[in-house]
Amino acid sequence: MNHKIFEGIRTPFYYYDKELLERTLDAIESCTAGTPMKVHYAIKANSEPEILRIISSRGFGADCVSGNEIKTAIECGFRPENIYYAGVGKTDEEILTGIDAGIGCFNIESLEEIDILSELASERGVRVTVALRVNPNIDAHTHEYITTGLKENKFGIDLRVLEDAIKKVKASQHLDLGGLHFHIGSQITISEPFKILCDRINDLQAQFRLDGIKFRFFNVGGGLGIDYDNPDENPIPDFTSYFDTILSNLHLEEGQEVHCELGRAIVAQCGSLISKVVLVKKGLDKSFVIIDAGMSDLIRPALYGAHHKIENISAEGLPTDKVYDVVGPICESSDIFGKDELLPETRRGDLISLRSAGAYGSAMASHYNMRDLPGVLIK
Ligand code: LLP
């Protein structure tokens, strides 16, 4: 990376490589063109307006989880009918935002929500499309905080009450059943959980067909993981295998669509958090590289024990033979980006890049310690 493009920019800031984002989108398009697969970008991963505009210009849909995400999606070019709204606790105000904007679908997470949505749609005198989010009870083998498809989760409708939920939707004059929605977790790097999900969907389809119920689409959620350890070797996730797994294992009927809601896989690798070394503190046993980015800018290491590859981009090409702990300036002992990191000799003022930070990086940034939010450079 030529760090000259970063000269004079106030750190820390997120740098997004536009060309890599475009190539990632090309890869998705080449896998999905001519198939019944429709991709909805999960805006929660990164809602930077310029990134949203690039993604919406490709005709992707949007997966939103708040009223503000719906508004931003529309402002950034997503067509309302391609916006799907999920969430376990949508407020009335947010639901009305979605109804008034004419979004394509509400993903319902509980029996209670069916009544609420039906009432609000009736108030507005409209009929809205819904998908029922089913909790398929599949272990996606990922971090416990980002596993969502297991039985004890707050997400989705238990399989045992799905039939009741379908009856309830069918009984409402203001709801139209579009399909079933699933999401089994995030940062999934093996195809087996997706295959099991497809088997589960096929079973449900067969079961409900006996009752004469047809679905227009199945939404398999998001979750495809990326290679955090080797961002340069694997800048684009293995979309071929992901889409093949889903398209070849799902038994779709004529005219049925399959939707997915990828977030991380689309934006993670194109983003890096660029920060500056404030000072190098020589301890008795260890040396600490203290940078001006902290957990308020990128919380994933502190929250999930995640590791983002750390590079000293001011000392590129020099031997990486020094050992440091790389830490932020925040008053929390979890404000650590890496322990015993091998880096080149590092000095005050060097630029440090935390890689693969395009997803759930800036989107989860906060003002903790009254710090400024990180800046943005998209090039
Ligand atoms: N659909 C639903 C219903 C979701 O809950 C999520 C993510 C996605 C789609 C997008 O998942 P993705 O393709 O990005 O894996 N902050 C955590 C990740 C939380 C994911 C929450 N749900 C992290 O930094 O790892």
Coordinates of C-alpha atoms and ligand atoms in Angstrom, one line a residue:
M1 CA 0.0 0.0 0.0
N2 CA 1.3 3.4 -0.9
H3 CA 0.8 5.4 2.3
K4 CA 1.5 8.7 0.5
I5 CA -2.2 8.9 -0.2
F6 CA -2.7 9.2 3.6
E7 CA -0.4 12.2 4.1
G8 CA -1.8 15.1 5.9
I9 CA -5.0 13.4 6.9
R10 CA -6.0 13.5 10.5
T11 CA -5.9 10.1 12.1
P12 CA -7.5 7.8 13.0
F13 CA -9.6 7.4 9.9
Y14 CA -11.2 4.6 7.9
Y15 CA -9.8 4.1 4.5
Y16 CA -12.0 2.3 1.9
D17 CA -10.5 0.9 -1.3
K18 CA -13.2 1.6 -3.8
E19 CA -11.7 -0.5 -6.5
L20 CA -11.7 -3.6 -4.2
L21 CA -15.3 -2.9 -3.3
E22 CA -16.2 -2.8 -7.0
R23 CA -14.3 -6.0 -7.7
T24 CA -16.1 -7.7 -4.7
L25 CA -19.5 -6.6 -6.2
D26 CA -18.4 -7.8 -9.6
A27 CA -17.6 -11.2 -8.1
I28 CA -21.1 -11.4 -6.5
E29 CA -22.8 -10.3 -9.7
S30 CA -21.0 -12.9 -11.8
C31 CA -22.1 -15.7 -9.4
T32 CA -25.8 -14.6 -9.2
A33 CA -26.6 -13.3 -12.7
G34 CA -29.3 -15.4 -14.3
T35 CA -30.1 -17.2 -11.0
P36 CA -33.1 -16.8 -8.7
M37 CA -30.7 -15.3 -6.1
K38 CA -31.2 -11.6 -5.0
V39 CA -28.6 -10.0 -2.8
H40 CA -29.6 -7.6 -0.1
Y41 CA -26.7 -5.7 1.5
A42 CA -26.9 -5.7 5.3
I43 CA -26.5 -2.0 6.0
K44 CA -25.6 -2.5 9.6
A45 CA -22.1 -3.6 8.5
N46 CA -21.2 -0.2 7.1
S47 CA -23.6 2.6 6.4
E48 CA -21.1 5.1 4.9
P49 CA -23.3 7.0 2.3
E50 CA -20.7 6.7 -0.5
I51 CA -20.4 3.0 0.0
L52 CA -24.2 2.6 0.1
R53 CA -24.4 4.5 -3.2
I54 CA -21.8 2.2 -4.9
I55 CA -23.8 -0.8 -3.7
S56 CA -27.2 0.5 -4.6
S57 CA -26.1 1.5 -8.0
R58 CA -25.6 -2.2 -8.8
G59 CA -29.2 -2.9 -8.1
F60 CA -28.7 -4.7 -4.8
G61 CA -31.4 -4.6 -2.2
A62 CA -30.9 -3.5 1.4
D63 CA -31.4 -5.3 4.7
C64 CA -32.2 -2.7 7.3
V65 CA -32.7 -3.1 11.0
S66 CA -33.9 0.4 12.1
G67 CA -36.0 3.3 10.8
N68 CA -32.9 5.4 10.3
E69 CA -31.3 2.6 8.2
I70 CA -34.5 2.6 6.0
K71 CA -34.3 6.4 5.6
T72 CA -30.6 6.3 4.8
A73 CA -31.0 3.4 2.4
I74 CA -33.6 5.4 0.4
E75 CA -31.5 8.5 0.4
C76 CA -28.6 6.5 -0.9
G77 CA -30.4 5.1 -3.9
F78 CA -31.9 1.7 -2.7
R79 CA -35.4 1.3 -4.2
P80 CA -38.0 1.0 -1.4
E81 CA -39.4 -2.3 -2.8
N82 CA -35.9 -3.8 -2.4
I83 CA -35.6 -2.8 1.2
Y84 CA -36.4 -5.5 3.8
Y85 CA -36.7 -4.6 7.4
A86 CA -35.7 -7.0 10.2
G87 CA -35.4 -6.7 14.0
V88 CA -36.8 -8.2 17.2
G89 CA -38.0 -4.9 18.6
K90 CA -39.2 -2.5 15.9
T91 CA -40.9 0.5 17.4
D92 CA -44.2 1.7 16.1
E93 CA -42.5 4.8 14.7
E94 CA -40.0 2.7 12.8
I95 CA -42.7 0.4 11.4
L96 CA -44.6 3.4 10.2
T97 CA -41.4 4.7 8.6
G98 CA -41.2 1.5 6.7
I99 CA -44.9 1.4 5.8
D100 CA -44.9 5.0 4.6
A101 CA -41.8 4.4 2.5
G102 CA -43.4 1.4 0.8
I103 CA -40.6 -1.0 1.7
G104 CA -40.7 -4.5 0.2
C105 CA -40.9 -6.7 3.2
F106 CA -41.1 -6.8 7.0
N107 CA -39.3 -9.7 8.5
I108 CA -41.3 -10.7 11.6
E109 CA -39.7 -12.2 14.6
S110 CA -42.5 -13.1 16.9
L111 CA -46.3 -13.9 17.1
E112 CA -46.8 -10.6 19.0
E113 CA -45.2 -8.6 16.2
I114 CA -47.7 -10.0 13.7
D115 CA -50.6 -8.3 15.6
I116 CA -48.7 -5.0 16.0
L117 CA -47.8 -4.8 12.3
S118 CA -51.3 -5.8 11.2
E119 CA -52.8 -3.1 13.3
L120 CA -50.4 -0.4 12.1
A121 CA -50.9 -1.4 8.4
S122 CA -54.7 -1.3 9.0
E123 CA -54.3 2.2 10.5
R124 CA -52.6 3.3 7.3
G125 CA -55.1 1.3 5.2
V126 CA -52.5 -0.7 3.4
R127 CA -51.4 -4.3 2.9
V128 CA -47.7 -5.1 3.6
T129 CA -45.6 -8.1 2.7
V130 CA -44.0 -10.0 5.5
A131 CA -41.6 -12.9 5.9
L132 CA -41.5 -14.9 9.0
R133 CA -38.1 -15.2 10.6
V134 CA -37.6 -18.8 11.6
N135 CA -35.2 -19.8 14.2
P136 CA -33.8 -23.0 12.6
N137 CA -31.7 -24.1 15.6
I138 CA -28.5 -24.6 13.7
D139 CA -25.0 -24.2 15.2
A140 CA -23.0 -22.0 12.9
H141 CA -19.8 -22.6 14.9
T142 CA -19.0 -19.0 15.3
H143 CA -18.5 -16.7 18.3
E144 CA -21.3 -17.0 20.9
Y145 CA -22.2 -13.3 20.6
I146 CA -22.7 -13.6 16.8
T147 CA -24.5 -16.9 16.7
T148 CA -28.1 -16.2 16.1
G149 CA -29.8 -19.4 14.8
L150 CA -29.6 -21.4 18.0
K151 CA -32.8 -22.3 20.0
E152 CA -32.0 -20.2 23.1
N153 CA -31.5 -17.0 21.0
K154 CA -33.9 -14.1 21.2
F155 CA -34.2 -14.1 17.4
G156 CA -36.9 -15.6 15.2
I157 CA -39.9 -17.7 15.7
D158 CA -39.5 -21.2 17.1
L159 CA -40.2 -23.9 14.6
R160 CA -42.9 -25.3 16.9
V161 CA -45.1 -22.2 16.6
L162 CA -44.4 -21.5 12.9
E163 CA -47.6 -23.0 11.8
D164 CA -49.6 -20.8 14.2
A165 CA -47.6 -17.8 12.9
I166 CA -48.5 -18.6 9.3
K167 CA -52.2 -18.9 10.2
K168 CA -52.1 -15.6 12.0
V169 CA -50.6 -13.8 9.0
K170 CA -53.1 -15.5 6.6
A171 CA -55.9 -14.3 8.8
S172 CA -54.9 -10.7 8.6
Q173 CA -56.3 -8.6 5.8
H174 CA -53.4 -6.3 6.0
L175 CA -50.6 -8.8 5.7
D176 CA -49.4 -10.8 2.8
L177 CA -47.1 -13.8 3.4
G178 CA -44.1 -13.5 1.1
G179 CA -41.7 -16.0 2.5
L180 CA -39.5 -17.3 5.3
H181 CA -36.4 -15.6 6.6
F182 CA -33.4 -17.2 8.3
H183 CA -30.1 -16.1 9.7
I184 CA -27.8 -18.5 11.4
G185 CA -24.9 -16.3 12.5
S186 CA -22.0 -14.3 11.2
Q187 CA -18.4 -14.9 10.1
I188 CA -19.2 -18.4 9.0
T189 CA -16.2 -19.8 7.1
I190 CA -17.4 -23.3 6.3
S191 CA -20.2 -24.3 4.0
E192 CA -21.7 -27.0 6.2
P193 CA -24.1 -24.8 8.2
F194 CA -25.4 -23.2 5.0
K195 CA -26.0 -26.7 3.6
I196 CA -27.9 -27.7 6.8
L197 CA -30.0 -24.6 6.5
C198 CA -31.0 -25.4 3.0
D199 CA -32.0 -28.9 4.1
R200 CA -34.1 -27.4 6.8
I201 CA -35.8 -25.0 4.3
N202 CA -36.5 -27.9 1.9
D203 CA -38.2 -29.8 4.8
L204 CA -40.3 -26.8 5.7
Q205 CA -41.3 -26.2 2.1
A206 CA -42.4 -29.9 1.8
Q207 CA -44.2 -29.8 5.1
F208 CA -46.2 -26.6 4.3
R209 CA -47.0 -27.6 0.8
L210 CA -49.1 -30.4 2.2
D211 CA -51.2 -27.6 3.8
G212 CA -51.4 -25.7 0.5
I213 CA -49.0 -23.0 1.6
K214 CA -46.6 -21.5 -0.9
F215 CA -43.8 -19.1 -0.4
R216 CA -42.6 -16.7 -3.0
F217 CA -39.1 -16.5 -1.5
F218 CA -36.7 -17.9 1.1
N219 CA -34.3 -15.5 2.7
V220 CA -31.2 -17.3 3.9
G221 CA -29.8 -14.3 5.8
G222 CA -26.1 -13.3 5.9
G223 CA -23.1 -14.7 7.6
L224 CA -20.5 -15.5 5.0
G225 CA -17.1 -14.9 6.7
I226 CA -13.9 -13.4 5.5
D227 CA -10.2 -14.2 6.0
Y228 CA -9.0 -11.8 8.7
D229 CA -5.6 -13.4 8.8
N230 CA -4.7 -13.1 5.1
P231 CA -6.5 -10.0 3.7
D232 CA -4.0 -9.7 0.8
E233 CA -4.2 -13.4 -0.2
N234 CA -8.0 -13.5 0.1
P235 CA -9.3 -10.0 -0.6
I236 CA -12.6 -11.4 -2.0
P237 CA -14.5 -14.1 -0.2
D238 CA -15.3 -17.4 -1.9
F239 CA -18.6 -16.4 -3.3
T240 CA -18.6 -19.2 -5.9
S241 CA -18.7 -21.8 -3.2
Y242 CA -21.2 -19.9 -1.0
F243 CA -23.7 -19.3 -3.8
D244 CA -23.2 -22.8 -5.2
T245 CA -23.9 -24.3 -1.8
I246 CA -27.2 -22.5 -1.6
L247 CA -28.4 -22.7 -5.1
S248 CA -27.5 -26.3 -5.5
N249 CA -29.0 -27.5 -2.2
L250 CA -32.2 -25.5 -2.1
H251 CA -35.1 -27.2 -4.0
L252 CA -36.8 -24.1 -5.4
E253 CA -40.1 -24.3 -7.2
E254 CA -40.9 -22.5 -10.4
G255 CA -40.8 -18.8 -9.9
Q256 CA -39.5 -18.9 -6.3
E257 CA -36.6 -16.6 -5.4
V258 CA -33.9 -16.9 -2.8
H259 CA -32.6 -13.9 -1.0
C260 CA -29.5 -13.4 1.0
E261 CA -28.3 -10.5 3.3
L262 CA -24.6 -10.3 3.1
G263 CA -22.8 -7.6 5.1
R264 CA -19.3 -8.5 6.2
A265 CA -18.5 -10.4 3.0
I266 CA -19.2 -7.3 0.9
V267 CA -17.4 -4.6 2.8
A268 CA -14.9 -6.0 5.4
Q269 CA -11.9 -6.4 3.2
C270 CA -12.1 -3.0 1.5
G271 CA -11.7 -1.1 4.7
S272 CA -8.7 -0.4 7.0
L273 CA -8.5 1.7 10.1
I274 CA -5.5 4.0 9.7
S275 CA -4.0 5.4 12.8
K276 CA -0.8 7.0 14.0
V277 CA 1.7 5.8 16.7
V278 CA 1.5 8.3 19.6
L279 CA 4.5 6.8 21.3
V280 CA 6.3 3.6 21.8
K281 CA 6.5 2.7 25.5
K282 CA 9.3 0.6 26.6
G283 CA 8.2 -1.6 29.5
L284 CA 10.5 -3.8 31.5
D285 CA 9.4 -7.0 29.8
K286 CA 7.4 -5.7 26.8
S287 CA 7.2 -2.8 24.5
F288 CA 3.8 -1.1 23.8
V289 CA 3.0 0.6 20.6
I290 CA 0.3 3.1 21.6
I291 CA -1.8 4.3 18.7
D292 CA -4.3 7.1 18.4
A293 CA -7.1 4.6 17.4
G294 CA -8.9 2.8 20.2
M295 CA -11.9 0.6 20.9
S296 CA -14.1 3.6 20.3
D297 CA -13.1 3.5 16.7
L298 CA -12.9 -0.3 16.3
I299 CA -14.6 -2.3 19.0
R300 CA -14.4 -5.8 17.6
P301 CA -11.1 -6.9 19.4
A302 CA -12.4 -5.7 22.8
L303 CA -15.9 -7.0 22.3
Y304 CA -15.4 -10.3 20.5
G305 CA -11.7 -11.0 21.0
A306 CA -11.4 -10.5 17.2
H307 CA -8.0 -9.9 15.6
H308 CA -7.4 -7.5 12.7
K309 CA -4.1 -7.8 10.9
I310 CA -1.8 -5.0 12.0
E311 CA 0.7 -3.4 9.7
N312 CA 3.2 -0.6 10.1
I313 CA 2.7 1.0 6.7
S314 CA 5.4 3.6 7.3
A315 CA 8.0 0.9 7.6
E316 CA 6.9 -1.3 4.7
G317 CA 9.6 -3.7 3.4
L318 CA 11.6 -3.6 6.7
P319 CA 12.1 -6.9 8.5
T320 CA 9.2 -7.7 10.9
D321 CA 11.5 -8.8 13.8
K322 CA 10.3 -6.7 16.8
V323 CA 7.6 -7.8 19.2
Y324 CA 5.1 -5.3 20.5
D325 CA 1.7 -5.1 22.1
V326 CA -0.4 -2.7 20.0
V327 CA -2.9 -0.8 22.2
G328 CA -5.2 2.1 22.1
P329 CA -5.4 5.2 24.3
I330 CA -8.7 4.4 26.1
C331 CA -9.1 3.8 29.8
E332 CA -10.1 0.1 29.5
S333 CA -7.7 -2.8 29.7
S334 CA -9.6 -4.4 26.8
D335 CA -8.4 -1.6 24.5
I336 CA -5.9 -3.9 22.9
F337 CA -5.5 -4.6 19.2
G338 CA -2.8 -7.2 19.4
K339 CA -0.5 -8.9 21.8
D340 CA 3.0 -10.0 20.9
E341 CA 2.7 -8.6 17.4
L342 CA 5.6 -9.0 15.0
L343 CA 6.3 -5.6 13.4
P344 CA 9.2 -3.7 12.0
E345 CA 11.0 -1.4 14.4
T346 CA 8.2 1.1 15.1
R347 CA 8.5 4.8 15.9
R348 CA 6.4 7.7 17.1
G349 CA 4.5 9.1 14.1
D350 CA 4.4 5.8 12.0
L351 CA 1.1 4.9 10.4
I352 CA -0.5 1.7 11.5
S353 CA -3.1 0.0 9.4
L354 CA -5.7 -2.3 11.1
R355 CA -6.9 -4.4 8.1
S356 CA -10.2 -6.0 7.2
A357 CA -12.1 -3.3 9.2
G358 CA -14.7 -2.3 6.6
A359 CA -17.5 -4.2 8.3
Y360 CA -18.7 -3.5 11.8
G361 CA -15.8 -1.0 12.2
S362 CA -17.0 2.6 11.7
A363 CA -20.6 1.3 12.0
M364 CA -19.9 0.4 15.7
A365 CA -17.7 3.4 16.5
S366 CA -18.7 5.6 19.5
H367 CA -17.7 8.8 21.3
Y368 CA -16.5 6.9 24.4
N369 CA -14.1 9.1 26.4
M370 CA -15.6 12.0 24.4
R371 CA -13.4 11.1 21.5
D372 CA -14.2 12.2 18.0
L373 CA -15.5 9.7 15.6
P374 CA -12.9 8.4 13.1
G375 CA -12.7 10.1 9.8
V376 CA -13.3 8.6 6.3
L377 CA -11.3 8.4 3.1
I378 CA -12.8 6.6 0.2
K379 CA -10.5 6.3 -2.8
Ligands
LLP1 N1 -29.1 -10.6 8.4 C1 -29.4 -10.6 9.7 C2 -30.7 -10.9 10.2 C3 -28.4 -10.3 10.7 O1 -28.6 -10.3 12.0 C4 -27.0 -10.0 10.2 C5 -26.0 -9.7 11.1 C6 -26.8 -10.0 8.8 C7 -27.9 -10.3 8.0 C8 -25.5 -9.7 8.2 O2 -24.5 -10.7 8.6 P1 -23.1 -10.7 7.9 O3 -23.3 -11.1 6.5 O4 -22.5 -9.4 8.1 O5 -22.4 -11.8 8.7 N2 -20.8 -7.0 15.0 C9 -20.5 -8.4 14.7 C10 -21.4 -9.0 13.7 C11 -22.9 -8.9 14.1 C12 -23.8 -9.5 13.0 C13 -25.2 -9.2 13.4 N3 -26.1 -9.6 12.4 C14 -19.0 -8.4 14.3 O6 -18.4 -7.4 14.3 O7 -18.5 -9.5 14.1

